[in-house]
Short mmCIF file of C-alpha atoms in Angstrom, two decimals:
data_model
loop_
_atom_site.label_atom_id
_atom_site.label_comp_id
_atom_site.label_asym_id
_atom_site.label_seq_id
_atom_site.Cartn_x
_atom_site.Cartn_y
_atom_site.Cartn_z
CA UNK A 1 6.74 19.03 -0.95
CA UNK A 2 4.10 17.54 1.34
CA UNK A 3 1.25 15.50 -0.16
CA UNK A 4 -2.35 15.17 0.98
CA UNK A 5 -5.18 12.93 -0.20
CA UNK A 6 -8.73 14.16 0.35
CA UNK A 7 -11.60 11.90 -0.64
CA UNK A 8 -15.06 13.29 -1.30
CA UNK A 9 -13.59 16.71 -2.05
CA UNK A 10 -16.11 17.97 -4.60
CA UNK A 11 -17.93 20.27 -2.19
CA UNK A 12 -18.78 20.93 1.46
CA UNK A 13 -16.37 19.70 4.12
CA UNK A 14 -14.12 17.92 1.61
CA UNK A 15 -13.69 21.03 -0.55
CA UNK A 16 -13.03 23.12 2.56
CA UNK A 17 -10.27 20.69 3.61
CA UNK A 18 -8.75 20.93 0.12
CA UNK A 19 -8.67 24.73 0.28
CA UNK A 20 -7.16 24.80 3.78
CA UNK A 21 -4.49 22.17 3.10
CA UNK A 22 -3.65 23.85 -0.21
CA UNK A 23 -3.18 27.07 1.75
CA UNK A 24 -0.80 25.19 4.06
CA UNK A 25 1.36 24.21 1.06
CA UNK A 26 0.30 20.62 0.47
CA UNK A 27 0.25 19.16 -3.01
CA UNK A 28 -3.20 17.65 -3.29
CA UNK A 29 -4.80 14.51 -4.62
CA UNK A 30 -8.55 15.05 -4.49
CA UNK A 31 -11.34 12.65 -5.40
CA UNK A 32 -14.98 13.09 -6.32
CA UNK A 33 -17.62 12.08 -8.83
CA UNK A 34 -18.73 15.42 -10.33
CA UNK A 35 -15.85 16.14 -12.72
CA UNK A 36 -16.73 19.68 -13.76
CA UNK A 37 -17.18 20.93 -10.19
CA UNK A 38 -14.07 19.29 -8.73
CA UNK A 39 -11.88 20.39 -11.67
CA UNK A 40 -13.01 23.96 -11.03
CA UNK A 41 -12.04 23.61 -7.36
CA UNK A 42 -8.64 22.19 -8.33
CA UNK A 43 -7.92 25.13 -10.67
CA UNK A 44 -8.94 27.61 -7.98
CA UNK A 45 -6.48 26.06 -5.48
CA UNK A 46 -3.65 25.87 -8.02
CA UNK A 47 -3.99 29.55 -8.89
CA UNK A 48 -4.45 30.75 -5.32
CA UNK A 49 -1.78 28.71 -3.52
CA UNK A 50 0.67 27.62 -6.24
CA UNK A 51 0.47 23.91 -5.37
CA UNK A 52 -0.06 20.85 -7.55
CA UNK A 53 -3.58 19.45 -7.51
CA UNK A 54 -4.44 16.15 -9.18
CA UNK A 55 -8.10 15.23 -9.61
CA UNK A 56 -9.04 11.55 -9.52
CA UNK A 57 -12.63 10.76 -10.44
CA UNK A 58 -13.77 7.81 -8.33
CA UNK A 59 -17.05 6.34 -7.12
CA UNK A 60 -16.40 4.74 -3.74
CA UNK A 61 -19.33 2.38 -4.14
CA UNK A 62 -17.47 0.70 -7.03
CA UNK A 63 -14.48 -1.41 -5.84
CA UNK A 64 -12.68 -1.28 -9.20
CA UNK A 65 -12.66 2.53 -9.14
CA UNK A 66 -11.19 2.54 -5.64
CA UNK A 67 -8.51 0.10 -6.78
CA UNK A 68 -7.76 2.40 -9.72
CA UNK A 69 -7.38 5.35 -7.34
CA UNK A 70 -4.98 3.41 -5.16
CA UNK A 71 -2.95 2.42 -8.20
CA UNK A 72 -2.51 6.09 -9.12
CA UNK A 73 -1.10 7.06 -5.71
CA UNK A 74 0.84 3.88 -4.90
CA UNK A 75 4.21 5.62 -5.36
CA UNK A 76 3.18 8.83 -3.55
CA UNK A 77 4.07 9.44 0.09
CA UNK A 78 0.84 10.80 1.55
CA UNK A 79 1.47 12.76 4.75
CA UNK A 80 -2.09 13.93 5.32
CA UNK A 81 -5.15 11.78 4.67
CA UNK A 82 -8.72 13.08 4.91
CA UNK A 83 -11.36 10.37 4.50
CA UNK A 84 -14.47 12.38 3.76
CA UNK A 85 -16.56 10.25 1.41
CA UNK A 86 -20.10 10.09 2.73
CA UNK A 87 -23.71 10.20 1.61
CA UNK A 88 -27.19 9.50 2.92
CA UNK A 89 -30.12 7.53 1.62
CA UNK A 90 -33.48 9.11 0.84
CA UNK A 91 -35.30 5.83 1.47
CA UNK A 92 -35.37 3.92 4.73
CA UNK A 93 -33.60 0.56 4.96
CA UNK A 94 -36.73 -1.60 4.59
CA UNK A 95 -38.31 0.64 1.96
CA UNK A 96 -35.34 0.33 -0.39
CA UNK A 97 -33.55 -2.47 -2.23
CA UNK A 98 -30.67 -4.05 -0.36
CA UNK A 99 -28.44 -3.51 -3.40
CA UNK A 100 -28.92 0.26 -3.11
CA UNK A 101 -28.51 0.28 0.67
CA UNK A 102 -25.35 -1.81 0.40
CA UNK A 103 -23.61 1.01 -1.48
CA UNK A 104 -23.24 2.82 1.83
CA UNK A 105 -21.44 -0.15 3.37
CA UNK A 106 -19.19 -0.28 0.32
CA UNK A 107 -18.28 3.41 0.54
CA UNK A 108 -18.26 4.06 4.31
CA UNK A 109 -16.63 0.78 5.38
CA UNK A 110 -15.07 -1.27 2.57
CA UNK A 111 -13.46 1.50 0.51
CA UNK A 112 -12.69 3.60 3.57
CA UNK A 113 -10.88 0.68 5.26
CA UNK A 114 -8.97 -0.28 2.12
CA UNK A 115 -7.60 3.22 1.54
CA UNK A 116 -6.79 3.79 5.20
CA UNK A 117 -4.94 0.46 5.45
CA UNK A 118 -2.75 1.29 2.45
CA UNK A 119 -1.86 4.85 3.44
CA UNK A 120 -1.61 4.37 7.22
CA UNK A 121 0.76 1.44 6.66
CA UNK A 122 3.11 3.71 4.70
CA UNK A 123 2.79 6.42 7.36
CA UNK A 124 3.72 3.82 9.98
CA UNK A 125 6.88 2.99 8.05
CA UNK A 126 7.71 6.71 7.61
CA UNK A 127 6.78 7.40 11.26
CA UNK A 128 4.95 10.57 10.32
CA UNK A 129 1.56 11.64 9.07
CA UNK A 130 -1.89 12.84 10.03
CA UNK A 131 -5.28 11.28 9.37
CA UNK A 132 -8.74 12.81 9.70
CA UNK A 133 -11.67 10.45 9.27
CA UNK A 134 -14.99 12.26 8.91
CA UNK A 135 -17.82 10.64 10.83
CA UNK A 136 -20.91 12.43 12.17
CA UNK A 137 -22.78 13.33 15.32
CA UNK A 138 -25.47 11.06 13.85
CA UNK A 139 -23.22 8.11 14.71
CA UNK A 140 -24.39 8.54 18.31
CA UNK A 141 -28.07 8.90 17.39
CA UNK A 142 -29.51 5.87 15.59
CA UNK A 143 -32.96 6.57 14.18
CA UNK A 144 -35.53 4.86 11.96
CA UNK A 145 -34.55 7.01 8.97
CA UNK A 146 -30.78 6.47 9.03
CA UNK A 147 -30.12 2.79 9.81
CA UNK A 148 -26.94 2.36 7.80
CA UNK A 149 -25.76 5.96 7.94
CA UNK A 150 -25.51 6.08 11.72
CA UNK A 151 -24.22 2.48 11.83
CA UNK A 152 -21.42 2.95 9.30
CA UNK A 153 -20.43 6.29 10.78
CA UNK A 154 -20.27 4.59 14.19
CA UNK A 155 -17.88 2.05 12.68
CA UNK A 156 -15.65 4.90 11.52
CA UNK A 157 -15.46 6.25 15.08
CA UNK A 158 -14.48 2.95 16.72
CA UNK A 159 -12.02 2.13 13.93
CA UNK A 160 -10.39 5.57 14.14
CA UNK A 161 -10.02 5.45 17.91
CA UNK A 162 -8.25 2.09 17.64
CA UNK A 163 -5.95 3.50 14.94
CA UNK A 164 -5.26 6.57 17.08
CA UNK A 165 -4.21 4.39 20.02
CA UNK A 166 -1.87 2.37 17.81
CA UNK A 167 -0.24 5.16 15.83
CA UNK A 168 0.13 8.02 18.32
CA UNK A 169 3.34 6.59 19.88
CA UNK A 170 4.84 6.63 16.35
CA UNK A 171 4.14 10.34 15.91
CA UNK A 172 1.07 9.84 13.69
CA UNK A 173 -2.09 11.61 14.81
CA UNK A 174 -5.57 10.30 13.98
CA UNK A 175 -8.70 12.35 14.47
CA UNK A 176 -12.28 11.21 13.93
CA UNK A 177 -14.26 14.34 13.14
CA UNK A 178 -17.93 14.26 14.17
CA UNK A 179 -19.67 17.37 12.83
CA UNK A 180 -23.28 18.06 13.66
CA UNK A 181 -25.58 20.29 11.63
CA UNK A 182 -23.44 21.51 8.72
CA UNK A 183 -24.54 23.50 5.67
CA UNK A 184 -23.42 21.46 2.66
CA UNK A 185 -24.49 19.58 -0.46
CA UNK A 186 -25.00 16.50 1.75
CA UNK A 187 -28.35 17.83 2.96
CA UNK A 188 -29.31 19.26 -0.42
CA UNK A 189 -28.77 15.81 -1.98
CA UNK A 190 -31.43 14.47 0.41
CA UNK A 191 -33.86 17.19 -0.69
CA UNK A 192 -33.59 19.00 2.64
CA UNK A 193 -34.42 22.61 1.79
CA UNK A 194 -32.27 25.55 2.88
CA UNK A 195 -35.10 26.96 4.97
CA UNK A 196 -34.35 24.05 7.32
CA UNK A 197 -30.98 25.65 8.13
CA UNK A 198 -32.28 27.61 11.10
CA UNK A 199 -30.73 27.77 14.55
CA UNK A 200 -33.19 26.48 17.15
CA UNK A 201 -32.16 25.81 20.73
CA UNK A 202 -29.13 23.51 20.67
CA UNK A 203 -29.45 23.02 16.91
CA UNK A 204 -26.75 25.33 15.58
CA UNK A 205 -25.81 25.14 11.93
CA UNK A 206 -22.14 25.53 11.05
CA UNK A 207 -20.47 26.21 7.72
CA UNK A 208 -18.09 23.63 6.24
CA UNK A 209 -15.29 26.17 6.56
CA UNK A 210 -15.90 26.58 10.30
CA UNK A 211 -15.89 22.82 10.84
CA UNK A 212 -12.65 22.33 8.93
CA UNK A 213 -10.74 25.17 10.61
CA UNK A 214 -11.70 23.87 14.05
CA UNK A 215 -10.76 20.32 13.05
CA UNK A 216 -7.30 21.30 11.80
CA UNK A 217 -6.70 23.45 14.86
CA UNK A 218 -7.62 20.53 17.12
CA UNK A 219 -5.52 17.87 15.38
CA UNK A 220 -2.40 19.95 15.94
CA UNK A 221 -3.02 19.49 19.68
CA UNK A 222 -4.70 16.12 20.13
CA UNK A 223 -6.36 13.27 18.24
CA UNK A 224 -9.20 10.86 18.94
CA UNK A 225 -12.83 11.99 18.78
CA UNK A 226 -13.36 15.65 17.92
CA UNK A 227 -16.80 17.30 17.97
CA UNK A 228 -16.77 20.89 16.64
CA UNK A 229 -19.04 23.54 18.14
CA UNK A 230 -20.25 24.06 21.70
CA UNK A 231 -23.85 23.07 20.92
CA UNK A 232 -22.75 19.78 19.35
CA UNK A 233 -20.62 19.01 22.40
CA UNK A 234 -23.63 19.58 24.66
CA UNK A 235 -25.85 17.39 22.45
CA UNK A 236 -23.23 14.63 22.49
CA UNK A 237 -22.99 14.74 26.30
CA UNK A 238 -26.79 14.76 26.68
CA UNK A 239 -27.16 11.77 24.36
CA UNK A 240 -24.53 9.80 26.30
CA UNK A 241 -26.23 10.55 29.62
CA UNK A 242 -29.78 9.89 28.45
CA UNK A 243 -31.19 6.49 29.57
CA UNK A 244 -31.37 4.29 26.49
CA UNK A 245 -35.03 3.39 26.88
CA UNK A 246 -35.93 7.08 27.03
CA UNK A 247 -33.83 7.71 23.93
CA UNK A 248 -35.71 4.96 22.05
CA UNK A 249 -39.03 6.64 22.86
CA UNK A 250 -37.70 10.01 21.66
CA UNK A 251 -36.18 8.48 18.52
CA UNK A 252 -39.52 7.04 17.45
CA UNK A 253 -40.81 10.59 17.07
CA UNK A 254 -37.78 11.97 15.24
CA UNK A 255 -38.33 13.38 11.75
CA UNK A 256 -35.92 14.60 9.13
#
């Protein structure tokens, strides 16, 4: 049987990946912090797709919990890795304590890198595997309200592209998924109300399920950066073409 590890699988994009990979016949190792919710997801996938699902409760801002997770899967050959752990901060960088802000570096960079190093190294030896690292369209749009979010997500993009270049000749595909406006618990955790989920101009909200299906369809063809949705692709292109000084002026007036 094939094995997949999905981090941050409690809800949203992570849960959608778990459902889709379970449907494809993967035995799953899924991580999250909200035990009751993720256990319910695991039971749903077991009953629906007849695959094994192991839940590992882990907080990726705590190094010892990440080490414990890695110890539990050390003897497992993971053929599909989805790095989906991610969260935002309600407070701006300078309005918060550094200790609280640093948690994002711990989760999005330290823990992410540690897990990827361990599993990708085994994939390299096996000469097979697929990796999807979830970043964000926000990685291309630094703003005064998301200092570390956009910065750490930008790290994930550059890191993933380098890994893609290295591993593709060995038959291992790496995709860095950059979703835009996605309906999920991520926004609810930042107290962004559902009435905000309205399509306006190029702002087009997608469901987690849509994002995941497009991502999996794309990785079967090519790796590297993947931006789901036509509106997000246009936004990405516009941001890249926009003179930086003009972008800075626009960014000063951005609001959540």
